[in-house]
């Protein structure tokens, strides 16, 4: 082999190395831009005007945030009408409310904060003096504070049309309900289908067609699954998915656009992914393990249950994690199913109306007021945290039940 040929091969190798490094750099830059955009909108200065400043509500010099529930109830009762106080008592007795809930009512009805201006994290860090000067000149009655849009009130408050008191509690509960139903439906069905296709199904034309279609279904756009869910779970099976068949809903108002329909639709969406990944995991189990089991007199079911699945569980759980990651961020199928864009009532069961975090983020980013984009940034952090928590739980379960070959 000539020296010129060797130099050409090394040169080609260096070129491809640069291509690989650039590809990695593009991925890192894209991820960095995403995180910067979310963090930039989630923190920063805000100018807030209060109807009654919180320090004016301090009792015996103790700030409002440090008061006990009884004192907070007295403060609330002293600053709102008797009729409004009675309405809150009727909706939920104060004896059953937490101190945080009473504080939120004071925030909404007594303090009544109003955001008159807000700045991004980048502007706050790079142009702080100018912001303070601008706030003092243009908003003399406002207080300037560094705000984290992701805070305790944001997590425990329901949705609101007022950004000062809006939260994501209803959306978080809706996301948890839909994902739980999707996993409970798709995981056992997907693993069972993968076991049949990999361990029992003969290699014939029908099974090859089924396998091909499952592979193709994994790439179908999610909105198509939304149309499928609308036709099956909302319209055809609406009597069951709305809870009317079980006496759990009012027939005059039930319409099938419930958490159960949404969860089953997301389950259909991720089912092909779970089947394909479970098949690959089962296929990776050495055939010698099966042959040894058969040689000892075990049936096929015993071999699958005691030897194949325990050794494939790591790969199956990895596929399930990827499927959950896709389902939790889906918006299009839930919009078709009929997710509420504005709802203040927490879901209480599978037959409740719902919204989810992606729907909430979409709804806020569509608002013309710029302050809602800050709320969307905070909700995006909640969604990422929720996703990482669910993935971490799945990884812990995977490692717990993993068996080394």
mmCIF file of C-alpha atoms in Angstrom:
data_model
loop_
_atom_site.group_PDB
_atom_site.id
_atom_site.type_symbol
_atom_site.label_atom_id
_atom_site.label_comp_id
_atom_site.label_asym_id
_atom_site.label_seq_id
_atom_site.Cartn_x
_atom_site.Cartn_y
_atom_site.Cartn_z
ATOM 1 C CA UNK A 1 0.000 0.000 0.000
ATOM 2 C CA UNK A 2 1.527 3.337 -1.056
ATOM 3 C CA UNK A 3 2.238 6.209 1.350
ATOM 4 C CA UNK A 4 -0.057 8.522 -0.620
ATOM 5 C CA UNK A 5 -2.974 6.114 -0.155
ATOM 6 C CA UNK A 6 -2.302 5.909 3.596
ATOM 7 C CA UNK A 7 -2.161 9.717 3.891
ATOM 8 C CA UNK A 8 -5.434 9.993 1.993
ATOM 9 C CA UNK A 9 -7.142 7.562 4.362
ATOM 10 C CA UNK A 10 -5.893 9.437 7.426
ATOM 11 C CA UNK A 11 -7.010 12.732 5.878
ATOM 12 C CA UNK A 12 -10.460 11.272 5.241
ATOM 13 C CA UNK A 13 -10.559 10.060 8.836
ATOM 14 C CA UNK A 14 -9.723 13.525 10.181
ATOM 15 C CA UNK A 15 -12.430 15.089 8.012
ATOM 16 C CA UNK A 16 -15.041 12.709 9.370
ATOM 17 C CA UNK A 17 -13.796 13.326 12.913
ATOM 18 C CA UNK A 18 -14.448 17.035 12.403
ATOM 19 C CA UNK A 19 -17.931 16.225 11.019
ATOM 20 C CA UNK A 20 -18.726 14.143 14.100
ATOM 21 C CA UNK A 21 -17.471 16.869 16.431
ATOM 22 C CA UNK A 22 -19.522 19.535 14.618
ATOM 23 C CA UNK A 23 -22.619 17.339 14.869
ATOM 24 C CA UNK A 24 -22.068 16.972 18.617
ATOM 25 C CA UNK A 25 -21.493 20.723 18.927
ATOM 26 C CA UNK A 26 -24.748 21.474 17.092
ATOM 27 C CA UNK A 27 -26.607 19.234 19.530
ATOM 28 C CA UNK A 28 -24.995 20.906 22.533
ATOM 29 C CA UNK A 29 -25.738 24.392 21.175
ATOM 30 C CA UNK A 30 -29.388 23.449 20.511
ATOM 31 C CA UNK A 31 -29.773 22.054 24.030
ATOM 32 C CA UNK A 32 -28.042 25.094 25.504
ATOM 33 C CA UNK A 33 -30.329 27.445 23.556
ATOM 34 C CA UNK A 34 -33.377 25.570 24.820
ATOM 35 C CA UNK A 35 -32.281 25.745 28.449
ATOM 36 C CA UNK A 36 -31.264 29.400 28.110
ATOM 37 C CA UNK A 37 -34.648 30.306 26.639
ATOM 38 C CA UNK A 38 -36.501 28.553 29.467
ATOM 39 C CA UNK A 39 -34.323 29.972 32.256
ATOM 40 C CA UNK A 40 -34.314 33.441 30.703
ATOM 41 C CA UNK A 41 -38.081 33.602 31.008
ATOM 42 C CA UNK A 42 -38.335 31.892 34.386
ATOM 43 C CA UNK A 43 -36.384 34.419 36.448
ATOM 44 C CA UNK A 44 -35.873 38.165 36.438
ATOM 45 C CA UNK A 45 -36.931 41.519 37.835
ATOM 46 C CA UNK A 46 -40.609 42.446 38.047
ATOM 47 C CA UNK A 47 -42.240 45.712 39.082
ATOM 48 C CA UNK A 48 -45.239 44.955 41.290
ATOM 49 C CA UNK A 49 -47.959 47.294 42.498
ATOM 50 C CA UNK A 50 -50.067 46.103 45.446
ATOM 51 C CA UNK A 51 -53.492 47.365 46.445
ATOM 52 C CA UNK A 52 -52.423 46.790 50.069
ATOM 53 C CA UNK A 53 -48.681 46.195 50.622
ATOM 54 C CA UNK A 54 -47.961 42.919 52.499
ATOM 55 C CA UNK A 55 -46.035 44.767 55.217
ATOM 56 C CA UNK A 56 -49.225 46.673 56.121
ATOM 57 C CA UNK A 57 -50.870 43.334 56.948
ATOM 58 C CA UNK A 58 -48.195 42.266 59.435
ATOM 59 C CA UNK A 59 -49.607 41.356 62.863
ATOM 60 C CA UNK A 60 -47.563 42.416 65.922
ATOM 61 C CA UNK A 61 -44.585 42.928 63.641
ATOM 62 C CA UNK A 62 -44.688 39.371 62.323
ATOM 63 C CA UNK A 63 -44.749 39.187 58.504
ATOM 64 C CA UNK A 64 -47.836 37.732 56.898
ATOM 65 C CA UNK A 65 -45.932 34.719 55.540
ATOM 66 C CA UNK A 66 -45.011 33.627 59.092
ATOM 67 C CA UNK A 67 -48.522 33.863 60.571
ATOM 68 C CA UNK A 68 -50.495 30.778 61.576
ATOM 69 C CA UNK A 69 -53.736 29.779 59.843
ATOM 70 C CA UNK A 70 -56.080 31.297 62.418
ATOM 71 C CA UNK A 71 -54.399 34.686 62.183
ATOM 72 C CA UNK A 72 -54.484 34.540 58.398
ATOM 73 C CA UNK A 73 -58.232 33.795 58.505
ATOM 74 C CA UNK A 74 -58.753 36.842 60.740
ATOM 75 C CA UNK A 75 -56.766 39.028 58.343
ATOM 76 C CA UNK A 76 -58.786 37.757 55.398
ATOM 77 C CA UNK A 77 -62.114 38.238 57.171
ATOM 78 C CA UNK A 78 -61.180 41.792 58.127
ATOM 79 C CA UNK A 79 -60.444 42.865 54.547
ATOM 80 C CA UNK A 80 -63.164 41.214 52.433
ATOM 81 C CA UNK A 81 -66.943 41.434 52.491
ATOM 82 C CA UNK A 82 -68.997 39.114 54.685
ATOM 83 C CA UNK A 83 -70.696 37.681 51.609
ATOM 84 C CA UNK A 84 -67.395 36.775 49.933
ATOM 85 C CA UNK A 85 -66.074 35.236 53.147
ATOM 86 C CA UNK A 86 -69.267 33.158 53.446
ATOM 87 C CA UNK A 87 -68.876 32.019 49.826
ATOM 88 C CA UNK A 88 -65.333 30.785 50.495
ATOM 89 C CA UNK A 89 -66.591 29.020 53.620
ATOM 90 C CA UNK A 90 -69.358 27.379 51.563
ATOM 91 C CA UNK A 91 -66.987 26.259 48.761
ATOM 92 C CA UNK A 92 -64.557 24.728 51.238
ATOM 93 C CA UNK A 93 -64.694 25.237 55.014
ATOM 94 C CA UNK A 94 -61.727 27.145 56.365
ATOM 95 C CA UNK A 95 -61.197 24.352 58.897
ATOM 96 C CA UNK A 96 -60.232 22.125 55.942
ATOM 97 C CA UNK A 97 -58.000 24.687 54.246
ATOM 98 C CA UNK A 98 -54.271 24.835 54.853
ATOM 99 C CA UNK A 99 -52.438 28.002 55.883
ATOM 100 C CA UNK A 100 -51.010 28.211 52.359
ATOM 101 C CA UNK A 101 -54.490 28.157 50.833
ATOM 102 C CA UNK A 102 -55.680 30.940 53.138
ATOM 103 C CA UNK A 103 -52.554 32.951 52.302
ATOM 104 C CA UNK A 104 -53.307 32.528 48.594
ATOM 105 C CA UNK A 105 -56.802 33.957 49.166
ATOM 106 C CA UNK A 106 -55.274 36.961 50.945
ATOM 107 C CA UNK A 107 -52.863 37.374 48.048
ATOM 108 C CA UNK A 108 -55.702 37.253 45.519
ATOM 109 C CA UNK A 109 -58.359 39.306 47.310
ATOM 110 C CA UNK A 110 -56.489 41.620 49.685
ATOM 111 C CA UNK A 111 -52.963 42.301 48.461
ATOM 112 C CA UNK A 112 -54.016 42.104 44.791
ATOM 113 C CA UNK A 113 -50.532 42.384 43.258
ATOM 114 C CA UNK A 114 -50.302 43.602 39.684
ATOM 115 C CA UNK A 115 -47.273 43.190 37.450
ATOM 116 C CA UNK A 116 -46.679 46.478 35.670
ATOM 117 C CA UNK A 117 -43.368 45.480 34.034
ATOM 118 C CA UNK A 118 -41.036 42.508 33.903
ATOM 119 C CA UNK A 119 -37.550 41.838 32.594
ATOM 120 C CA UNK A 120 -35.778 38.662 31.508
ATOM 121 C CA UNK A 121 -32.957 37.032 33.447
ATOM 122 C CA UNK A 122 -30.397 38.158 30.877
ATOM 123 C CA UNK A 123 -31.593 41.773 31.114
ATOM 124 C CA UNK A 124 -31.615 41.542 34.910
ATOM 125 C CA UNK A 125 -28.026 40.301 35.065
ATOM 126 C CA UNK A 126 -26.582 42.608 32.420
ATOM 127 C CA UNK A 127 -28.573 45.827 32.857
ATOM 128 C CA UNK A 128 -29.653 45.895 36.492
ATOM 129 C CA UNK A 129 -28.868 49.569 37.158
ATOM 130 C CA UNK A 130 -30.870 50.753 34.162
ATOM 131 C CA UNK A 131 -33.805 48.572 35.187
ATOM 132 C CA UNK A 132 -33.823 49.985 38.727
ATOM 133 C CA UNK A 133 -33.661 53.522 37.343
ATOM 134 C CA UNK A 134 -36.468 52.849 34.879
ATOM 135 C CA UNK A 135 -38.655 51.291 37.564
ATOM 136 C CA UNK A 136 -38.115 54.236 39.921
ATOM 137 C CA UNK A 137 -39.020 56.780 37.227
ATOM 138 C CA UNK A 138 -41.899 55.049 35.444
ATOM 139 C CA UNK A 139 -43.422 53.047 38.297
ATOM 140 C CA UNK A 140 -42.854 55.052 41.487
ATOM 141 C CA UNK A 141 -45.576 53.178 43.394
ATOM 142 C CA UNK A 142 -44.269 49.751 42.470
ATOM 143 C CA UNK A 143 -41.731 47.625 44.261
ATOM 144 C CA UNK A 144 -38.976 46.046 42.188
ATOM 145 C CA UNK A 145 -38.161 42.460 43.119
ATOM 146 C CA UNK A 146 -36.202 39.581 41.672
ATOM 147 C CA UNK A 147 -38.804 36.933 40.977
ATOM 148 C CA UNK A 148 -38.552 33.236 40.396
ATOM 149 C CA UNK A 149 -41.665 32.353 38.416
ATOM 150 C CA UNK A 150 -41.243 28.813 39.702
ATOM 151 C CA UNK A 151 -42.172 29.089 43.391
ATOM 152 C CA UNK A 152 -44.391 27.480 45.982
ATOM 153 C CA UNK A 153 -47.481 29.519 45.126
ATOM 154 C CA UNK A 154 -47.027 28.718 41.422
ATOM 155 C CA UNK A 155 -47.014 24.978 42.192
ATOM 156 C CA UNK A 156 -50.036 24.917 44.514
ATOM 157 C CA UNK A 157 -52.285 27.498 42.821
ATOM 158 C CA UNK A 158 -54.833 26.553 40.132
ATOM 159 C CA UNK A 159 -55.043 28.187 36.743
ATOM 160 C CA UNK A 160 -56.172 31.801 36.648
ATOM 161 C CA UNK A 161 -56.713 34.524 34.078
ATOM 162 C CA UNK A 162 -54.648 36.828 36.311
ATOM 163 C CA UNK A 163 -50.918 36.117 35.925
ATOM 164 C CA UNK A 164 -50.181 37.394 39.426
ATOM 165 C CA UNK A 165 -51.991 34.456 41.031
ATOM 166 C CA UNK A 166 -51.905 31.808 38.288
ATOM 167 C CA UNK A 167 -50.434 28.365 39.001
ATOM 168 C CA UNK A 168 -50.011 24.905 37.541
ATOM 169 C CA UNK A 169 -51.555 22.628 40.182
ATOM 170 C CA UNK A 170 -54.508 21.597 38.023
ATOM 171 C CA UNK A 171 -52.277 20.972 35.011
ATOM 172 C CA UNK A 172 -49.740 18.926 37.003
ATOM 173 C CA UNK A 173 -52.494 16.712 38.411
ATOM 174 C CA UNK A 174 -53.957 16.306 34.925
ATOM 175 C CA UNK A 175 -50.575 15.258 33.503
ATOM 176 C CA UNK A 176 -50.018 12.741 36.305
ATOM 177 C CA UNK A 177 -53.477 11.210 35.818
ATOM 178 C CA UNK A 178 -53.130 10.865 32.041
ATOM 179 C CA UNK A 179 -49.607 9.433 32.211
ATOM 180 C CA UNK A 180 -50.596 6.947 34.923
ATOM 181 C CA UNK A 181 -53.518 5.665 32.833
ATOM 182 C CA UNK A 182 -51.368 5.533 29.694
ATOM 183 C CA UNK A 183 -48.671 3.476 31.422
ATOM 184 C CA UNK A 184 -51.171 1.158 33.145
ATOM 185 C CA UNK A 185 -52.753 0.461 29.762
ATOM 186 C CA UNK A 186 -49.760 0.386 27.419
ATOM 187 C CA UNK A 187 -47.097 -1.341 29.542
ATOM 188 C CA UNK A 188 -48.793 -4.717 30.206
ATOM 189 C CA UNK A 189 -50.410 -4.808 26.750
ATOM 190 C CA UNK A 190 -47.155 -3.868 25.015
ATOM 191 C CA UNK A 191 -45.002 -6.371 26.906
ATOM 192 C CA UNK A 192 -47.551 -9.153 26.414
ATOM 193 C CA UNK A 193 -47.716 -8.443 22.669
ATOM 194 C CA UNK A 194 -43.909 -8.411 22.471
ATOM 195 C CA UNK A 195 -43.700 -11.749 24.295
ATOM 196 C CA UNK A 196 -46.173 -13.319 21.891
ATOM 197 C CA UNK A 197 -44.497 -11.946 18.768
ATOM 198 C CA UNK A 198 -41.005 -12.903 19.933
ATOM 199 C CA UNK A 199 -41.573 -16.170 21.787
ATOM 200 C CA UNK A 200 -44.768 -17.729 20.437
ATOM 201 C CA UNK A 201 -45.720 -16.367 17.016
ATOM 202 C CA UNK A 202 -44.682 -18.529 14.041
ATOM 203 C CA UNK A 203 -42.761 -16.899 11.215
ATOM 204 C CA UNK A 204 -45.533 -16.647 8.621
ATOM 205 C CA UNK A 205 -46.979 -13.974 6.344
ATOM 206 C CA UNK A 206 -49.660 -12.765 8.770
ATOM 207 C CA UNK A 207 -47.237 -12.227 11.622
ATOM 208 C CA UNK A 208 -44.743 -10.491 9.322
ATOM 209 C CA UNK A 209 -47.525 -8.103 8.224
ATOM 210 C CA UNK A 210 -48.424 -7.453 11.872
ATOM 211 C CA UNK A 211 -44.780 -6.785 12.735
ATOM 212 C CA UNK A 212 -44.380 -4.393 9.811
ATOM 213 C CA UNK A 213 -47.499 -2.462 10.774
ATOM 214 C CA UNK A 214 -46.406 -2.136 14.393
ATOM 215 C CA UNK A 215 -43.091 -0.713 13.218
ATOM 216 C CA UNK A 216 -44.882 1.752 10.928
ATOM 217 C CA UNK A 217 -47.330 2.787 13.657
ATOM 218 C CA UNK A 218 -44.400 4.015 15.767
ATOM 219 C CA UNK A 219 -43.830 6.766 13.199
ATOM 220 C CA UNK A 220 -47.432 7.897 12.738
ATOM 221 C CA UNK A 221 -47.926 11.600 13.695
ATOM 222 C CA UNK A 222 -49.425 12.018 17.132
ATOM 223 C CA UNK A 223 -52.410 14.023 15.900
ATOM 224 C CA UNK A 224 -53.576 10.933 13.993
ATOM 225 C CA UNK A 225 -53.757 9.120 17.317
ATOM 226 C CA UNK A 226 -55.804 12.047 18.590
ATOM 227 C CA UNK A 227 -58.313 11.523 15.793
ATOM 228 C CA UNK A 228 -58.336 7.794 16.586
ATOM 229 C CA UNK A 229 -58.929 8.494 20.279
ATOM 230 C CA UNK A 230 -61.711 10.965 19.452
ATOM 231 C CA UNK A 231 -63.491 8.376 17.300
ATOM 232 C CA UNK A 232 -63.087 5.433 19.694
ATOM 233 C CA UNK A 233 -62.849 6.664 23.259
ATOM 234 C CA UNK A 234 -64.827 9.925 23.075
ATOM 235 C CA UNK A 235 -67.575 9.073 20.587
ATOM 236 C CA UNK A 236 -67.905 5.282 20.314
ATOM 237 C CA UNK A 237 -67.121 4.479 23.959
ATOM 238 C CA UNK A 238 -68.129 7.813 25.468
ATOM 239 C CA UNK A 239 -70.815 6.147 27.570
ATOM 240 C CA UNK A 240 -68.045 4.286 29.409
ATOM 241 C CA UNK A 241 -65.171 6.782 29.324
ATOM 242 C CA UNK A 242 -67.420 9.533 30.685
ATOM 243 C CA UNK A 243 -68.457 7.338 33.624
ATOM 244 C CA UNK A 244 -72.187 7.399 32.777
ATOM 245 C CA UNK A 245 -72.261 3.603 32.503
ATOM 246 C CA UNK A 246 -70.965 3.368 36.083
ATOM 247 C CA UNK A 247 -73.173 6.110 37.497
ATOM 248 C CA UNK A 248 -70.156 8.329 38.105
ATOM 249 C CA UNK A 249 -71.229 11.248 35.901
ATOM 250 C CA UNK A 250 -74.293 13.259 35.011
ATOM 251 C CA UNK A 251 -75.610 11.971 31.640
ATOM 252 C CA UNK A 252 -76.808 15.456 30.673
ATOM 253 C CA UNK A 253 -73.299 16.956 30.804
ATOM 254 C CA UNK A 254 -70.973 13.977 30.202
ATOM 255 C CA UNK A 255 -69.289 13.923 26.789
ATOM 256 C CA UNK A 256 -66.402 11.459 27.009
ATOM 257 C CA UNK A 257 -63.719 14.166 26.936
ATOM 258 C CA UNK A 258 -62.216 12.899 30.161
ATOM 259 C CA UNK A 259 -58.896 11.926 31.669
ATOM 260 C CA UNK A 260 -59.643 8.292 30.878
ATOM 261 C CA UNK A 261 -60.030 9.022 27.147
ATOM 262 C CA UNK A 262 -56.842 11.091 27.153
ATOM 263 C CA UNK A 263 -54.842 8.442 29.017
ATOM 264 C CA UNK A 264 -56.011 5.643 26.725
ATOM 265 C CA UNK A 265 -55.180 7.767 23.670
ATOM 266 C CA UNK A 266 -51.665 8.415 24.961
ATOM 267 C CA UNK A 267 -51.426 4.691 25.724
ATOM 268 C CA UNK A 268 -52.269 3.908 22.093
ATOM 269 C CA UNK A 269 -49.656 6.447 21.033
ATOM 270 C CA UNK A 270 -46.793 4.834 22.949
ATOM 271 C CA UNK A 271 -47.920 1.229 22.546
ATOM 272 C CA UNK A 272 -45.892 0.568 19.337
ATOM 273 C CA UNK A 273 -42.771 2.012 20.980
ATOM 274 C CA UNK A 274 -43.147 -0.258 23.998
ATOM 275 C CA UNK A 275 -43.768 -3.327 21.818
ATOM 276 C CA UNK A 276 -40.741 -2.690 19.595
ATOM 277 C CA UNK A 277 -38.374 -1.953 22.485
ATOM 278 C CA UNK A 278 -39.658 -4.940 24.484
ATOM 279 C CA UNK A 279 -39.138 -7.192 21.461
ATOM 280 C CA UNK A 280 -35.558 -5.998 21.080
ATOM 281 C CA UNK A 281 -34.922 -6.569 24.775
ATOM 282 C CA UNK A 282 -36.394 -10.082 24.652
ATOM 283 C CA UNK A 283 -34.457 -10.855 21.486
ATOM 284 C CA UNK A 284 -31.207 -9.924 23.254
ATOM 285 C CA UNK A 285 -31.654 -12.692 25.835
ATOM 286 C CA UNK A 286 -29.338 -15.570 24.771
ATOM 287 C CA UNK A 287 -31.071 -18.593 23.263
ATOM 288 C CA UNK A 288 -28.841 -20.833 25.398
ATOM 289 C CA UNK A 289 -30.801 -19.657 28.441
ATOM 290 C CA UNK A 290 -34.055 -20.848 26.885
ATOM 291 C CA UNK A 291 -32.538 -24.146 25.785
ATOM 292 C CA UNK A 292 -31.193 -24.792 29.281
ATOM 293 C CA UNK A 293 -34.622 -24.094 30.754
ATOM 294 C CA UNK A 294 -36.343 -26.417 28.272
ATOM 295 C CA UNK A 295 -33.710 -29.044 28.993
ATOM 296 C CA UNK A 296 -34.658 -29.001 32.669
ATOM 297 C CA UNK A 297 -38.292 -29.631 31.797
ATOM 298 C CA UNK A 298 -39.693 -26.095 32.063
ATOM 299 C CA UNK A 299 -42.622 -25.129 29.858
ATOM 300 C CA UNK A 300 -42.434 -22.168 27.478
ATOM 301 C CA UNK A 301 -44.492 -20.021 29.854
ATOM 302 C CA UNK A 302 -42.207 -20.903 32.785
ATOM 303 C CA UNK A 303 -39.149 -20.167 30.657
ATOM 304 C CA UNK A 304 -40.501 -16.798 29.602
ATOM 305 C CA UNK A 305 -41.719 -15.847 33.087
ATOM 306 C CA UNK A 306 -38.719 -16.995 35.154
ATOM 307 C CA UNK A 307 -35.794 -16.520 32.750
ATOM 308 C CA UNK A 308 -36.527 -14.412 29.671
ATOM 309 C CA UNK A 309 -38.483 -11.515 31.198
ATOM 310 C CA UNK A 310 -36.245 -11.039 34.266
ATOM 311 C CA UNK A 311 -33.228 -10.775 32.006
ATOM 312 C CA UNK A 312 -34.990 -8.513 29.525
ATOM 313 C CA UNK A 313 -36.550 -6.176 32.090
ATOM 314 C CA UNK A 314 -33.680 -3.673 31.828
ATOM 315 C CA UNK A 315 -34.257 -3.118 28.111
ATOM 316 C CA UNK A 316 -38.039 -3.175 28.514
ATOM 317 C CA UNK A 317 -37.915 -0.459 31.183
ATOM 318 C CA UNK A 318 -35.552 1.625 29.046
ATOM 319 C CA UNK A 319 -38.071 1.510 26.211
ATOM 320 C CA UNK A 320 -40.871 2.392 28.601
ATOM 321 C CA UNK A 321 -38.908 5.402 29.857
ATOM 322 C CA UNK A 322 -38.542 6.674 26.289
ATOM 323 C CA UNK A 323 -42.258 6.107 25.712
ATOM 324 C CA UNK A 324 -43.212 8.048 28.857
ATOM 325 C CA UNK A 325 -40.912 10.867 27.798
ATOM 326 C CA UNK A 326 -42.792 11.135 24.509
ATOM 327 C CA UNK A 327 -46.258 10.871 26.042
ATOM 328 C CA UNK A 328 -45.794 13.454 28.773
ATOM 329 C CA UNK A 329 -44.893 16.183 26.303
ATOM 330 C CA UNK A 330 -47.662 15.513 23.784
ATOM 331 C CA UNK A 331 -50.139 18.273 23.017
ATOM 332 C CA UNK A 332 -51.752 17.595 19.638
ATOM 333 C CA UNK A 333 -53.718 14.417 20.490
ATOM 334 C CA UNK A 334 -54.993 15.952 23.727
ATOM 335 C CA UNK A 335 -56.242 19.037 21.892
ATOM 336 C CA UNK A 336 -58.196 16.765 19.546
ATOM 337 C CA UNK A 337 -59.540 14.724 22.458
ATOM 338 C CA UNK A 338 -60.848 17.888 24.062
ATOM 339 C CA UNK A 339 -58.474 18.957 26.824
ATOM 340 C CA UNK A 340 -59.631 22.135 28.531
ATOM 341 C CA UNK A 341 -57.519 25.208 27.860
ATOM 342 C CA UNK A 342 -58.868 26.871 30.995
ATOM 343 C CA UNK A 343 -60.019 24.913 34.013
ATOM 344 C CA UNK A 344 -59.687 25.721 37.718
ATOM 345 C CA UNK A 345 -61.115 22.515 39.178
ATOM 346 C CA UNK A 346 -58.647 19.773 40.060
ATOM 347 C CA UNK A 347 -59.303 16.366 38.461
ATOM 348 C CA UNK A 348 -60.775 14.007 41.051
ATOM 349 C CA UNK A 349 -60.847 10.788 39.033
ATOM 350 C CA UNK A 350 -60.591 9.236 35.584
ATOM 351 C CA UNK A 351 -63.961 10.708 34.558
ATOM 352 C CA UNK A 352 -63.028 14.333 35.240
ATOM 353 C CA UNK A 353 -62.374 17.039 32.718
ATOM 354 C CA UNK A 354 -58.713 17.915 32.509
ATOM 355 C CA UNK A 355 -55.845 19.933 31.227
ATOM 356 C CA UNK A 356 -52.140 19.060 31.152
ATOM 357 C CA UNK A 357 -48.878 20.939 31.449
ATOM 358 C CA UNK A 358 -48.138 21.032 27.679
ATOM 359 C CA UNK A 359 -51.660 22.362 27.054
ATOM 360 C CA UNK A 360 -51.153 24.945 29.795
ATOM 361 C CA UNK A 361 -47.814 26.054 28.334
ATOM 362 C CA UNK A 362 -49.327 26.293 24.859
ATOM 363 C CA UNK A 363 -52.242 28.346 26.151
ATOM 364 C CA UNK A 364 -49.967 30.783 27.997
ATOM 365 C CA UNK A 365 -47.576 31.279 25.091
ATOM 366 C CA UNK A 366 -50.572 32.128 22.871
ATOM 367 C CA UNK A 367 -51.624 34.998 25.173
ATOM 368 C CA UNK A 368 -50.767 38.524 23.938
ATOM 369 C CA UNK A 369 -49.551 39.686 27.395
ATOM 370 C CA UNK A 370 -45.804 39.134 27.675
ATOM 371 C CA UNK A 371 -46.035 38.210 31.365
ATOM 372 C CA UNK A 372 -47.702 34.923 30.448
ATOM 373 C CA UNK A 373 -44.530 33.918 28.613
ATOM 374 C CA UNK A 374 -42.735 34.091 31.970
ATOM 375 C CA UNK A 375 -45.389 31.784 33.400
ATOM 376 C CA UNK A 376 -44.814 29.453 30.445
ATOM 377 C CA UNK A 377 -41.091 29.422 31.292
ATOM 378 C CA UNK A 378 -41.857 28.419 34.882
ATOM 379 C CA UNK A 379 -44.303 25.751 33.704
ATOM 380 C CA UNK A 380 -41.638 24.395 31.338
ATOM 381 C CA UNK A 381 -39.297 23.939 34.294
ATOM 382 C CA UNK A 382 -42.075 22.083 36.143
ATOM 383 C CA UNK A 383 -42.611 19.857 33.102
ATOM 384 C CA UNK A 384 -38.885 19.092 32.851
ATOM 385 C CA UNK A 385 -38.755 18.356 36.575
ATOM 386 C CA UNK A 386 -41.775 16.073 36.317
ATOM 387 C CA UNK A 387 -40.243 14.264 33.365
ATOM 388 C CA UNK A 388 -36.897 13.792 35.126
ATOM 389 C CA UNK A 389 -38.657 12.549 38.270
ATOM 390 C CA UNK A 390 -40.683 9.950 36.366
ATOM 391 C CA UNK A 391 -37.612 8.855 34.416
ATOM 392 C CA UNK A 392 -35.535 8.597 37.601
ATOM 393 C CA UNK A 393 -38.245 6.446 39.188
ATOM 394 C CA UNK A 394 -38.281 4.144 36.157
ATOM 395 C CA UNK A 395 -34.480 3.901 36.180
ATOM 396 C CA UNK A 396 -34.482 2.991 39.879
ATOM 397 C CA UNK A 397 -37.092 0.275 39.232
ATOM 398 C CA UNK A 398 -35.104 -0.950 36.236
ATOM 399 C CA UNK A 399 -31.892 -1.213 38.226
ATOM 400 C CA UNK A 400 -33.690 -2.883 41.111
ATOM 401 C CA UNK A 401 -35.045 -5.703 39.002
ATOM 402 C CA UNK A 402 -32.144 -5.984 36.575
ATOM 403 C CA UNK A 403 -30.497 -9.379 36.442
ATOM 404 C CA UNK A 404 -26.959 -9.742 35.136
ATOM 405 C CA UNK A 405 -26.563 -12.338 32.428
#
